[in-house]
Each structure stands twice: as structure tokens, then as C-alpha cells.
Coordinates of C-alpha atoms and ligand atoms in Angstrom, one line a residue:
M1 CA 26.2 -41.2 16.4
K2 CA 28.6 -38.5 16.8
K3 CA 30.8 -40.1 19.3
L4 CA 33.2 -41.5 16.8
P5 CA 34.2 -38.6 14.9
F6 CA 34.6 -36.6 18.1
L7 CA 36.9 -39.4 19.4
S8 CA 39.0 -39.2 16.4
L9 CA 39.4 -35.4 16.9
L10 CA 40.2 -35.9 20.5
F11 CA 43.1 -38.3 19.3
I12 CA 44.2 -35.4 16.9
I13 CA 44.4 -33.1 20.1
L14 CA 46.3 -35.6 21.9
G15 CA 48.5 -36.8 19.1
C16 CA 49.5 -33.2 18.0
N17 CA 51.2 -32.2 21.3
H18 CA 53.9 -29.7 19.9
K19 CA 57.3 -29.4 21.5
P20 CA 57.1 -27.3 24.5
Q21 CA 57.4 -23.7 23.3
D22 CA 59.0 -20.7 25.2
Q23 CA 56.6 -20.0 27.8
I24 CA 57.7 -16.3 28.0
D25 CA 57.4 -15.6 24.5
N26 CA 54.5 -17.7 23.4
P27 CA 51.8 -18.1 26.0
S28 CA 50.4 -21.5 25.8
T29 CA 46.7 -21.7 27.1
T30 CA 47.2 -22.3 30.6
N31 CA 43.9 -23.5 31.9
T32 CA 44.4 -27.1 30.9
E33 CA 42.2 -28.2 34.0
L34 CA 39.4 -26.9 32.0
P35 CA 37.9 -28.6 29.0
T36 CA 39.8 -27.6 25.9
V37 CA 39.1 -27.4 21.9
F38 CA 41.5 -26.3 19.2
A39 CA 41.1 -24.1 16.3
A40 CA 40.6 -25.4 12.7
F41 CA 42.3 -22.5 11.1
E42 CA 43.3 -18.9 11.8
T43 CA 43.0 -15.8 9.6
E44 CA 46.0 -13.8 8.3
P45 CA 47.5 -11.3 10.8
V46 CA 46.1 -8.0 10.9
S47 CA 48.5 -5.1 9.2
A48 CA 49.8 -4.1 12.6
N49 CA 53.0 -4.6 14.7
P50 CA 52.9 -8.0 16.7
D51 CA 53.0 -6.0 19.9
D52 CA 50.0 -3.9 19.0
D53 CA 46.6 -4.5 20.4
A54 CA 44.8 -4.3 16.9
A55 CA 42.5 -7.1 16.0
D56 CA 39.4 -6.7 18.2
D57 CA 36.0 -8.0 17.2
P58 CA 34.4 -10.5 14.7
A59 CA 31.2 -10.8 12.9
F60 CA 30.3 -13.3 10.3
W61 CA 28.4 -12.9 6.9
Y62 CA 26.6 -15.9 5.6
N63 CA 26.2 -16.3 2.1
A64 CA 23.2 -18.5 1.6
E65 CA 23.8 -19.3 -1.9
Q66 CA 27.4 -20.5 -1.4
P67 CA 28.0 -21.2 2.2
M68 CA 31.7 -21.8 1.8
L69 CA 32.1 -18.4 0.4
S70 CA 30.7 -16.7 3.4
L71 CA 32.8 -14.0 5.2
I72 CA 34.5 -13.4 8.4
I73 CA 34.4 -9.6 9.2
G74 CA 37.0 -8.6 11.6
S75 CA 37.6 -5.1 13.3
D76 CA 41.3 -3.8 13.5
K77 CA 40.9 -1.0 15.9
K78 CA 43.9 0.7 14.7
L79 CA 42.9 0.5 11.1
G80 CA 39.6 -0.3 10.0
I81 CA 37.8 -3.6 9.0
D82 CA 39.1 -6.8 7.4
L83 CA 37.2 -9.4 5.3
Y84 CA 38.4 -12.9 5.4
N85 CA 37.3 -16.1 3.5
L86 CA 36.8 -19.4 5.3
Q87 CA 40.3 -20.2 4.8
G88 CA 41.6 -17.4 6.6
K89 CA 42.8 -15.3 3.6
R90 CA 42.3 -11.6 3.7
L91 CA 40.0 -10.7 0.9
M92 CA 39.5 -6.8 1.5
T93 CA 40.9 -4.3 4.0
Y94 CA 38.8 -0.9 4.8
E95 CA 40.9 1.7 6.1
V96 CA 38.0 3.6 7.6
G97 CA 39.5 4.4 10.9
R98 CA 39.6 3.0 14.4
I99 CA 36.7 0.6 14.4
N100 CA 36.3 -1.1 17.7
N101 CA 33.3 -3.7 17.6
V102 CA 31.4 -4.8 14.8
D103 CA 28.2 -6.4 14.2
I104 CA 25.8 -7.8 11.7
R105 CA 22.1 -8.4 11.1
Q106 CA 21.1 -9.8 7.5
N107 CA 17.9 -9.3 5.8
V108 CA 17.0 -6.2 7.8
L109 CA 15.3 -2.9 7.2
G110 CA 13.6 -4.0 3.9
G111 CA 16.4 -6.6 2.9
I112 CA 19.9 -5.3 3.5
D113 CA 22.8 -7.1 5.1
L114 CA 23.8 -4.5 7.6
V115 CA 27.3 -4.2 9.3
G116 CA 27.8 -1.5 11.8
G117 CA 30.6 -0.7 14.0
T118 CA 31.9 1.9 16.6
H119 CA 34.4 4.4 15.3
R120 CA 36.4 5.6 18.2
T121 CA 38.0 8.8 16.6
K122 CA 34.6 10.0 15.3
V123 CA 32.9 8.9 18.4
S124 CA 30.2 7.7 16.0
M125 CA 28.5 4.4 15.0
D126 CA 29.4 3.6 11.2
F127 CA 27.4 1.6 8.7
W128 CA 28.1 -0.6 5.8
T129 CA 26.1 -2.8 3.5
V130 CA 27.3 -6.1 2.1
N131 CA 26.9 -6.0 -1.7
K132 CA 26.0 -9.6 -2.3
S133 CA 27.0 -9.6 -5.8
D134 CA 30.8 -9.0 -5.2
M135 CA 30.8 -9.5 -1.4
T136 CA 32.4 -6.1 -0.8
L137 CA 31.0 -3.5 2.0
Q138 CA 29.4 -0.3 0.9
A139 CA 29.3 2.6 3.1
A140 CA 25.9 3.4 4.5
G141 CA 26.5 6.4 6.6
S142 CA 27.6 7.4 10.1
I143 CA 25.7 8.3 13.3
A144 CA 27.5 10.8 15.5
T145 CA 26.7 9.9 19.3
D146 CA 26.6 12.1 22.1
L147 CA 28.7 9.7 24.4
Q148 CA 32.1 10.5 25.8
D149 CA 33.4 7.7 23.9
V150 CA 32.3 4.7 22.1
Y151 CA 33.5 1.1 22.7
G152 CA 31.0 -1.9 22.6
F153 CA 28.4 -2.3 19.7
C154 CA 25.7 -4.6 18.6
L155 CA 22.5 -4.8 16.5
Y156 CA 19.1 -6.1 17.4
E157 CA 16.0 -6.8 15.3
D158 CA 12.8 -7.1 17.1
P159 CA 11.3 -10.2 15.8
N160 CA 7.6 -8.9 16.1
T161 CA 8.0 -5.4 14.7
K162 CA 11.1 -5.8 12.5
E163 CA 12.4 -2.7 13.8
C164 CA 16.2 -2.6 13.6
F165 CA 18.2 -1.1 16.6
A166 CA 21.9 -0.4 17.5
F167 CA 23.1 -0.7 21.2
V168 CA 26.4 1.4 21.6
N169 CA 28.3 1.8 24.8
S170 CA 31.0 3.9 26.6
K171 CA 33.6 3.1 29.0
T172 CA 31.5 4.9 31.5
G173 CA 29.0 2.2 31.6
A174 CA 26.4 4.1 29.7
I175 CA 24.6 2.0 26.9
D176 CA 22.4 3.9 24.2
Q177 CA 20.0 2.4 22.1
W178 CA 19.2 3.9 18.7
K179 CA 16.4 3.1 16.4
L180 CA 17.8 2.7 12.8
E181 CA 16.1 3.2 9.5
Y182 CA 17.6 3.0 6.0
E183 CA 16.9 5.9 3.6
S184 CA 18.2 6.0 0.1
G185 CA 21.6 4.0 1.0
T186 CA 22.0 5.8 4.3
I187 CA 21.4 4.5 8.0
V188 CA 19.9 7.3 10.0
G189 CA 19.0 6.9 13.6
T190 CA 17.0 8.3 16.6
K191 CA 18.3 7.7 20.1
V192 CA 15.3 5.9 21.9
R193 CA 16.8 5.2 25.6
T194 CA 19.8 5.0 27.7
L195 CA 20.6 2.1 29.9
Q196 CA 23.3 2.1 32.6
L197 CA 25.8 -0.2 34.3
A198 CA 28.2 0.9 37.1
G199 CA 31.7 0.4 35.4
Q200 CA 33.6 -0.3 32.2
V201 CA 31.6 -2.2 29.7
E202 CA 32.4 -3.3 26.2
G203 CA 31.1 -6.5 24.9
M204 CA 27.4 -6.9 24.1
V205 CA 25.2 -9.3 22.1
A206 CA 21.4 -9.2 21.5
D207 CA 19.3 -12.2 21.5
D208 CA 16.5 -11.3 18.9
A209 CA 14.3 -14.2 19.5
H210 CA 14.4 -13.6 23.3
R211 CA 14.2 -9.8 22.9
T212 CA 17.2 -9.6 25.4
L213 CA 20.4 -7.5 25.5
Y214 CA 23.4 -9.0 27.3
V215 CA 26.2 -6.7 28.3
G216 CA 29.7 -7.5 29.9
L217 CA 30.9 -5.5 32.9
E218 CA 34.6 -6.1 32.4
D219 CA 35.1 -6.5 36.4
G220 CA 31.7 -7.6 37.3
G221 CA 30.1 -10.1 35.0
V222 CA 27.4 -10.3 32.5
F223 CA 24.0 -8.3 32.7
R224 CA 21.0 -8.8 30.8
F225 CA 18.4 -6.0 29.9
K226 CA 15.2 -6.6 28.1
A227 CA 15.9 -4.9 24.5
G228 CA 12.6 -3.4 23.7
A229 CA 12.7 0.7 23.0
T230 CA 9.9 1.1 25.8
D231 CA 11.0 -1.8 28.3
P232 CA 12.1 -1.1 31.7
V233 CA 15.7 -0.2 31.9
E234 CA 16.6 -2.5 35.0
A235 CA 19.5 -4.9 34.5
Q236 CA 19.8 -8.4 35.8
F237 CA 22.8 -9.9 36.8
I238 CA 23.6 -13.4 35.7
A239 CA 24.6 -15.6 38.4
G240 CA 27.8 -17.5 38.1
S241 CA 29.1 -14.6 35.5
D242 CA 31.4 -12.8 37.9
S243 CA 34.5 -13.9 39.8
S244 CA 32.7 -15.7 42.6
N245 CA 32.7 -18.3 39.7
T246 CA 36.4 -19.6 40.0
E247 CA 36.3 -20.5 36.2
I248 CA 36.0 -16.9 35.4
V249 CA 38.9 -14.3 35.5
Y250 CA 38.2 -10.7 34.5
D251 CA 38.1 -9.1 32.0
I252 CA 34.6 -10.2 30.9
E253 CA 35.1 -9.3 26.9
G254 CA 33.2 -10.6 23.9
L255 CA 29.6 -12.1 24.0
T256 CA 27.9 -14.1 21.6
I257 CA 24.9 -16.4 21.2
Y258 CA 25.0 -19.9 19.5
A259 CA 21.5 -21.0 18.8
T260 CA 20.6 -24.7 18.8
G261 CA 16.9 -24.1 18.1
S262 CA 14.6 -21.0 17.9
A263 CA 14.9 -20.6 21.6
S264 CA 17.5 -22.8 22.7
G265 CA 21.2 -22.5 22.6
Y266 CA 24.2 -20.9 24.6
L267 CA 25.4 -17.6 25.7
I268 CA 29.1 -17.3 25.7
A269 CA 31.6 -15.0 27.2
S270 CA 35.1 -14.3 26.8
S271 CA 36.8 -14.7 30.3
Q272 CA 40.1 -12.8 29.1
G273 CA 41.9 -13.2 32.4
N274 CA 42.3 -17.0 32.1
N275 CA 42.2 -17.4 28.3
T276 CA 38.9 -19.2 28.2
Y277 CA 35.2 -18.8 27.2
A278 CA 32.4 -19.2 29.8
V279 CA 29.0 -21.0 28.3
F280 CA 25.6 -20.3 29.9
D281 CA 22.3 -21.5 28.9
R282 CA 20.7 -19.4 26.3
E283 CA 17.0 -19.9 28.1
G284 CA 15.7 -19.3 31.4
M285 CA 18.0 -17.5 34.0
N286 CA 21.0 -18.2 31.8
E287 CA 22.3 -21.0 34.2
Y288 CA 26.3 -21.3 34.0
I289 CA 27.2 -24.4 32.2
G290 CA 31.0 -24.5 32.0
S291 CA 34.0 -23.1 30.3
F292 CA 36.4 -24.2 27.6
G293 CA 40.0 -23.0 26.4
I294 CA 41.5 -23.2 22.8
V295 CA 45.0 -25.0 22.9
D296 CA 47.9 -25.4 20.5
S297 CA 47.2 -28.0 17.7
L298 CA 46.8 -27.1 13.9
V299 CA 47.5 -23.5 14.8
D300 CA 48.4 -21.9 18.0
A301 CA 46.3 -21.3 21.2
V302 CA 44.1 -18.7 21.9
Q303 CA 44.9 -16.0 24.6
E304 CA 43.3 -12.9 26.0
T305 CA 40.3 -12.8 23.5
D306 CA 38.6 -9.7 23.2
G307 CA 35.6 -10.2 20.6
I308 CA 33.9 -13.5 19.8
H309 CA 31.2 -14.7 17.3
A310 CA 29.3 -17.9 16.9
T311 CA 27.1 -18.9 13.9
N312 CA 25.1 -22.1 13.6
F313 CA 24.8 -21.9 9.8
A314 CA 26.1 -25.1 8.0
L315 CA 29.3 -24.2 6.3
G316 CA 29.9 -27.3 4.1
D317 CA 31.4 -30.6 5.2
A318 CA 34.1 -28.8 7.3
F319 CA 31.8 -27.2 9.5
P320 CA 28.3 -28.7 9.4
N321 CA 27.3 -27.2 12.7
G322 CA 28.7 -23.8 12.1
I323 CA 31.9 -22.0 13.8
F324 CA 33.3 -20.3 16.7
I325 CA 35.3 -17.1 15.9
C326 CA 37.6 -15.6 18.4
Q327 CA 40.0 -12.8 18.5
D328 CA 43.7 -14.0 19.7
G329 CA 45.8 -11.6 21.7
F330 CA 49.1 -13.5 21.0
N331 CA 49.4 -14.9 17.6
F332 CA 52.3 -17.4 17.0
D333 CA 53.5 -19.3 14.1
D334 CA 55.9 -21.7 16.1
D335 CA 58.1 -19.2 17.8
K336 CA 57.5 -16.4 15.6
H337 CA 55.4 -13.7 17.2
L338 CA 53.1 -12.2 14.4
A339 CA 50.5 -9.3 14.6
Q340 CA 47.1 -10.5 16.3
N341 CA 44.4 -12.4 14.5
F342 CA 41.3 -14.5 14.5
K343 CA 40.8 -18.2 15.2
V344 CA 38.0 -20.3 14.0
V345 CA 36.8 -23.3 15.9
D346 CA 34.8 -26.3 14.4
W347 CA 31.4 -25.8 16.6
R348 CA 31.0 -29.8 16.9
L349 CA 34.2 -29.7 19.2
I350 CA 32.7 -27.1 21.4
A351 CA 29.5 -28.9 21.4
A352 CA 31.1 -32.0 22.5
R353 CA 32.7 -30.4 25.5
I354 CA 29.4 -28.8 26.3
E355 CA 27.7 -32.0 26.4
A356 CA 30.4 -33.4 28.5
M357 CA 29.6 -30.6 31.0
G358 CA 26.2 -31.8 31.2
G359 CA 24.9 -28.8 29.0
K360 CA 21.7 -29.1 26.8
K361 CA 22.0 -30.1 23.5
Ligands
LIG401 CA1 43.1 -6.7 23.5
LIG402 CA1 31.0 -8.7 17.1
LIG403 CA1 37.6 -4.5 26.7
LIG404 CA1 47.8 -17.5 20.4
LIG405 CA1 37.7 -5.0 22.7
LIG406 CA1 49.3 -18.4 14.3

């Protein structure tokens, strides 16, 4: 049933071959031997110089009443946090400092939509709530960590107890888990345990339904931990997530989950060294399914992605199965090099690629 629209999209890809661009100035995605998709739109560039590594990690706020008015939340690790609409227009900039990674959980801790991020200058986790009436962020406190530095960040809600946690990591490989509480407009926290990987980590995502935390070891692959506060601290390596898989080239960067059901779906990792995204089964042993890249089409190809975020919420006719959001390390408009930004892909294109790879629906 979905074959025909996909074929017409494929035609758009094949039919939109731009003139060859300067390979030095504008790096096109090179891994054309792997399956490819293209972005539907891109956000406005962050407020940085084109050569600055500034945009980093996205999150997504779902507007249940008006899905097309949902928000892309993007960290600018030199400046703060930007909010974008689903046309890519920047709506707000919060100059709150060097926010590296951001994550969100909606309707937690008694009904708030909680955004959190790592603040590298303060070595803290900073929090905001989404004010649903005007879609702005409201500061909700900051928790100082005792880590050497803060880098990766994600949120986790225990599906049974509804307790909410933050995971924060340091470049040393230490990952602290904090239990969060919301008290008169402020997030407060208690550190409950420390996990450890042997090397530089950053990208993390919690799969709430599976009570699992995934962590990317930048030069070692993806590891999984049980996410409960009193669970064993042992890490399990995900087979096929390291460089023994020739379709993965370090660094491993952002991680995200795309749900196709309450338990099913995909774990996706940014394979920064070959400008692709590695897809794993969300269930079982997280079997590797395949990888894809994002090539030039309506907007430019995507390279050296840091953070990624996928959502399965239906967003109007344009994105009935949700979107995949990723940072682009080299943002070009034709031959003009602009500051970094975020690209957004119609999930249906990725789903078609995964289906062609033999992955589960
Ligand atoms: Ca980067
Ligand atoms: Ca994120
Ligand atoms: Ca990194
Ligand atoms: Ca690009
Ligand atoms: Ca990063
Ligand atoms: Ca562009």
C-alpha cells in the first residue's frame, strides 16, 4: 500500500541530482553504497560562525492539541537552546550558556513537560519546563554535578513507578544517575548511582518501556545498562555496534529510539566518521539491521552528525509517521557555507530503507 508513494519519493531523489558541488568546500555524503534518504527541511542556522562546531543535539516537544505546532529543541553548545517550528524557523533563542546535550520527557513528575541539558561551564544539569500556552521554556533550576565535566545527557521515566531520572556523563566515561523531583517550580535531585565505561562517552538515550539505558562509547560502540536505580551496573556491549562492522566508522555520537509499538522499533546511532546512521532492533539483543545516509536533495546532505532524535508522533499530512532530526556538521546552501543546523527527515523514507534492509516493521 505504501509502495507507490515511496517510489515517487525515490523518483524525487533520482530526479534531483544537483550539479556536482565543490568536494572540498561542500562535502557531499560519500557513502552512496549504503542506502540513502533526504531531508524534508532544515532549520535556520545557529547563531555561530560557519566554522564553529556549535549546533549539537536535538529534542522534540509534541504539541498534542496542534501537532503541526510542535517544537524542535536544539542545543547550541556555544550559546544555549533554540526552539524551531516544523518549517525550520527559529522561534526563540535562550542564551543560557554552553548547553551540550538536551532531552525531554512530557507529562512527568505530576504533569510537567521537562527539558534538561548539560551545562558545560557550570558543570551542571539545567532544567526547563515547556509552558504549553505560549510554547516557551521556563527555567526550572539547575543541579550541580560532582563530575569532572559534563557532556552527554538524557532523561528516563520508570514506566512502573513513574519516578523520573537524569543520566549525565563525563568525558572520562563516568555516567551518573540522578533521581529528580519537582518542588515548587524547581527540579531537585539526588544522585543514586554511577555507571562506568572505559573511554569517552557522550550520546545516551533511555528506552523507558524496556527500562534500558544506551550509551555510546565514541571509539568503542554502543553499550546497554539496566536503567533502574537499584539495578546491576554491568554494561552489555551491542554486537555490531563497533568498527568490526564495516558500515560503522567512529565516533559513535547521538543515540535515539524510534518506537513502532509499545515494545518494538529501532535504536539508531550516529556513525559520525562515515556520515551515516546505524539502525538496530529495539528489542532483544539489539541486532544490527543496517545503515543509511542523508544525501543532497531539497536541502543539503548531512555530515558528521552529533545529536539525533526520532519521534513517531503523527505530524499532519507531511509526516504521518513522525520525523528523524539530526545535527548537520556542514550546512551549505548551494556553495555557501553557513553555520551548522538541524535537518529533518520524513520517517517514511527511513522506514522504507529499513524494510528494504530486511528489518522488522
Ligand atoms: Ca560536532
Ligand atoms: Ca537529545
Ligand atoms: Ca562527541
Ligand atoms: Ca550538510
Ligand atoms: Ca556532541
Ligand atoms: Ca542548508
